[in-house]
Amino acid sequence: MGSVGESQPDYDVLVIGAGLSGCYACHRMHQINLKVKVLEAGTSVGGTWYWNRYPGARFDSESYTYAFYFSPEILDEWKWTEHYAPQAETERYIRFLCDRLELWDDLQFNTRITKAHWIEQDRLWRLTDASGRTYTSRFLITGIGVLSNPTLPSVPGVADFKGPAYHTSRWPKDPVNFEGKRVGIIGTGATAIQAIPVIAETAKQLTVFQRTPNWAIPLRNSKISPDEMELIRTGYPQMLEKINLTRMGFMHSASTDSIWDSTPEMREAFWEELWALPGFPFWLSNYKEILIDEKANDLVTEFVAKKIKERVNDLWTADKLVPKNHGFGTRRVPMETFYYEAYNRPNVRLVDLLETPIERVNADGITTSQEEFKFDMLIYATGFDAVTGAFDAIDFRGINNHSLRDEWKDGPRTYLGLTVEHFPNMFMSMGPHQAYGNIPRSIEYAVGWIAQCIGYCHTQGITRIEATDQGVQEWTDHVHDLGKNLLSNKVDSWMTGVNKNVAGKQKRIVARYMGAAPEFREKCNGVAGGGYELFSKR
Ligand code: NA7
């Protein structure tokens, strides 16, 4: 039995963030009758789907798989209208979850947490928000997302621009009108690839500033008819069975075929078949070697390069849109709808920043080493200080004033991607070293595991649970081992923790667990089943 100091906390559990993780955590805490409060910086729920309301924002995973499965009633009731839902529909889905699960009373908005400190003597967490108000709890769950800390380009003059300027993940709630506007957009990641074709439709001019091109493949989205939705609805149990078997939690299984058993004609035919399918199959159901064997990767890369070049009329632009420094699938593969065709419009122009870098942002535009561009509006599609960045934005302190930033300065160290040594009673949903893939599927598992652990502590009278050094060392080594052969861990991207705009984020880290999701769950279930092995409990 644990014992605690005099001070009783305000809550049993505090949760930071009201995205999918925070909302589900709130529900799970209700189920075990714990007093919970979810603290959220935004004005409402949704997390990623609250903040990222830029034009064209939508799922690149099938809507009906990128959702929660824990409640058959909720699955039954919700109807998706598109195979890859737009942001507004997903935001509505999350609000619908909050209605059905009766979460609203325990969600607090406009509350940006700046500090989270463990008070050893009282065995509680004390959180402080931006206004200085404090909140205490026995347990802490972070639901702060993987991509929630946006970054602006580190070029001089960003604050000088006089017209409207938006980061894509801080997009205004009221629609932005591009008509008659000269618009500049910086970045060509997944976000820009979704936004560019939409903005190009109405902007007078759209100038795209590209540093690193990305390999994007066609999304092939379509509407879901009521009959089709009915089929999806009745097929949920089988779909879940399938999802639970796949490596990344999507409904697309990895291929077991070797590229080296296929003739060039067979390869071409297989790739054409995958290419014609909507969504991820070209990336996730391709030959088993393409993401680990450079020679195999070169072949598939060549195929995709040909596909891109076929779609862009201008030869210079086509060549610039083909990545040169990383192979297909080694960074996150954006899904696109008429992205490449957008460059065939007379109002769209690509600027290659590797040839002519930005020198500065001015009051009325952007100056590169070669040219002065005048703009009415600037869009920063420049991404995030990813994974650990969301944690760095809060001053987390564990026992003996240990700072999480220091603890992770050479890369994250976690136990199961769920807990950290020196940070008792703190659990992370979607922290580093987690099985990401299909994020809602991962969240449902991670939050479920956390809820079970907190419930266990509560019923056993354990008031302090902490990952041991051995647990952290073994898990961190395991995550590093799993990532060794992956080509994706050998290139710079948000998935390897590199952000050229952030000091100290130039060195690659192993940020993600890259084993199979079923193995991850089996390992975590084993730890729980064994009474929380390699945790110290008091
Ligand atoms: P990403 O994929 O990290 O893309 C950010 C883009 O912004 C990328 O093309 C960067 O080029 C570019 N960037 C960043 N800073 C600069 C500066 N200073 N100058 C020029 N270009 C810059 O973020 P997204 O928001 O597009 O997508 C995030 C995820 O959302 C995505 O992977 C999906 O999972 C959904 P760089 O590569 O650094 O040369």
PDB file of N, CA, C and O in Angstrom, residues 259 261-273 287 299 303 306:
ATOM      1  N   ILE A 259      10.767  -8.514 -54.418  1.00  0.00           N
ATOM      2  CA  ILE A 259      10.964  -7.860 -55.712  1.00  0.00           C
ATOM      3  C   ILE A 259      11.910  -8.685 -56.586  1.00  0.00           C
ATOM      4  O   ILE A 259      11.813  -8.696 -57.803  1.00  0.00           O
ATOM      5  N   ASP A 261      12.074 -11.793 -56.961  1.00  0.00           N
ATOM      6  CA  ASP A 261      11.445 -12.953 -57.621  1.00  0.00           C
ATOM      7  C   ASP A 261      10.620 -12.515 -58.830  1.00  0.00           C
ATOM      8  O   ASP A 261       9.964 -13.342 -59.460  1.00  0.00           O
ATOM      9  N   SER A 262      10.602 -11.211 -59.101  1.00  0.00           N
ATOM     10  CA  SER A 262       9.747 -10.722 -60.188  1.00  0.00           C
ATOM     11  C   SER A 262      10.590 -10.250 -61.376  1.00  0.00           C
ATOM     12  O   SER A 262      11.662  -9.662 -61.174  1.00  0.00           O
ATOM     13  N   THR A 263      10.074 -10.463 -62.569  1.00  0.00           N
ATOM     14  CA  THR A 263      10.743  -9.926 -63.768  1.00  0.00           C
ATOM     15  C   THR A 263      10.377  -8.442 -63.854  1.00  0.00           C
ATOM     16  O   THR A 263       9.396  -8.004 -63.228  1.00  0.00           O
ATOM     17  N   PRO A 264      11.119  -7.657 -64.638  1.00  0.00           N
ATOM     18  CA  PRO A 264      10.757  -6.244 -64.784  1.00  0.00           C
ATOM     19  C   PRO A 264       9.310  -6.062 -65.235  1.00  0.00           C
ATOM     20  O   PRO A 264       8.614  -5.154 -64.774  1.00  0.00           O
ATOM     21  N   GLU A 265       8.815  -6.952 -66.083  1.00  0.00           N
ATOM     22  CA  GLU A 265       7.419  -6.834 -66.567  1.00  0.00           C
ATOM     23  C   GLU A 265       6.440  -7.091 -65.421  1.00  0.00           C
ATOM     24  O   GLU A 265       5.427  -6.408 -65.283  1.00  0.00           O
ATOM     25  N   MET A 266       6.765  -8.088 -64.605  1.00  0.00           N
ATOM     26  CA  MET A 266       5.878  -8.392 -63.465  1.00  0.00           C
ATOM     27  C   MET A 266       5.847  -7.218 -62.477  1.00  0.00           C
ATOM     28  O   MET A 266       4.803  -6.854 -61.934  1.00  0.00           O
ATOM     29  N   ARG A 267       7.019  -6.651 -62.270  1.00  0.00           N
ATOM     30  CA  ARG A 267       7.117  -5.501 -61.355  1.00  0.00           C
ATOM     31  C   ARG A 267       6.250  -4.351 -61.838  1.00  0.00           C
ATOM     32  O   ARG A 267       5.466  -3.791 -61.088  1.00  0.00           O
ATOM     33  N   GLU A 268       6.417  -4.058 -63.123  1.00  0.00           N
ATOM     34  CA  GLU A 268       5.676  -2.947 -63.719  1.00  0.00           C
ATOM     35  C   GLU A 268       4.160  -3.180 -63.574  1.00  0.00           C
ATOM     36  O   GLU A 268       3.413  -2.278 -63.197  1.00  0.00           O
ATOM     37  N   ALA A 269       3.749  -4.404 -63.858  1.00  0.00           N
ATOM     38  CA  ALA A 269       2.309  -4.723 -63.800  1.00  0.00           C
ATOM     39  C   ALA A 269       1.800  -4.600 -62.350  1.00  0.00           C
ATOM     40  O   ALA A 269       0.724  -4.048 -62.097  1.00  0.00           O
ATOM     41  N   PHE A 270       2.600  -5.106 -61.401  1.00  0.00           N
ATOM     42  CA  PHE A 270       2.222  -5.039 -59.985  1.00  0.00           C
ATOM     43  C   PHE A 270       2.114  -3.577 -59.539  1.00  0.00           C
ATOM     44  O   PHE A 270       1.162  -3.166 -58.874  1.00  0.00           O
ATOM     45  N   TRP A 271       3.099  -2.792 -59.944  1.00  0.00           N
ATOM     46  CA  TRP A 271       3.091  -1.382 -59.526  1.00  0.00           C
ATOM     47  C   TRP A 271       1.939  -0.621 -60.152  1.00  0.00           C
ATOM     48  O   TRP A 271       1.322   0.225 -59.495  1.00  0.00           O
ATOM     49  N   GLU A 272       1.637  -0.907 -61.412  1.00  0.00           N
ATOM     50  CA  GLU A 272       0.491  -0.231 -62.050  1.00  0.00           C
ATOM     51  C   GLU A 272      -0.798  -0.570 -61.295  1.00  0.00           C
ATOM     52  O   GLU A 272      -1.660   0.286 -61.089  1.00  0.00           O
ATOM     53  N   GLU A 273      -0.900  -1.825 -60.877  1.00  0.00           N
ATOM     54  CA  GLU A 273      -2.092  -2.271 -60.141  1.00  0.00           C
ATOM     55  C   GLU A 273      -2.216  -1.514 -58.800  1.00  0.00           C
ATOM     56  O   GLU A 273      -3.273  -0.997 -58.459  1.00  0.00           O
ATOM     57  N   TYR A 287       6.386  -4.433 -52.517  1.00  0.00           N
ATOM     58  CA  TYR A 287       7.327  -5.523 -52.235  1.00  0.00           C
ATOM     59  C   TYR A 287       7.979  -5.340 -50.865  1.00  0.00           C
ATOM     60  O   TYR A 287       8.246  -4.205 -50.452  1.00  0.00           O
ATOM     61  N   LEU A 299      14.515   1.092 -57.598  1.00  0.00           N
ATOM     62  CA  LEU A 299      13.620   0.688 -58.690  1.00  0.00           C
ATOM     63  C   LEU A 299      12.234   1.301 -58.529  1.00  0.00           C
ATOM     64  O   LEU A 299      11.664   1.839 -59.485  1.00  0.00           O
ATOM     65  N   PHE A 303      10.118   4.303 -60.772  1.00  0.00           N
ATOM     66  CA  PHE A 303       8.732   4.183 -61.246  1.00  0.00           C
ATOM     67  C   PHE A 303       7.921   5.428 -60.855  1.00  0.00           C
ATOM     68  O   PHE A 303       7.213   6.013 -61.679  1.00  0.00           O
ATOM     69  N   LYS A 306       8.865   8.585 -62.792  1.00  0.00           N
ATOM     70  CA  LYS A 306       8.281   8.591 -64.142  1.00  0.00           C
ATOM     71  C   LYS A 306       6.826   9.067 -64.076  1.00  0.00           C
ATOM     72  O   LYS A 306       6.389   9.896 -64.871  1.00  0.00           O
TER      73      LYS A 306
END
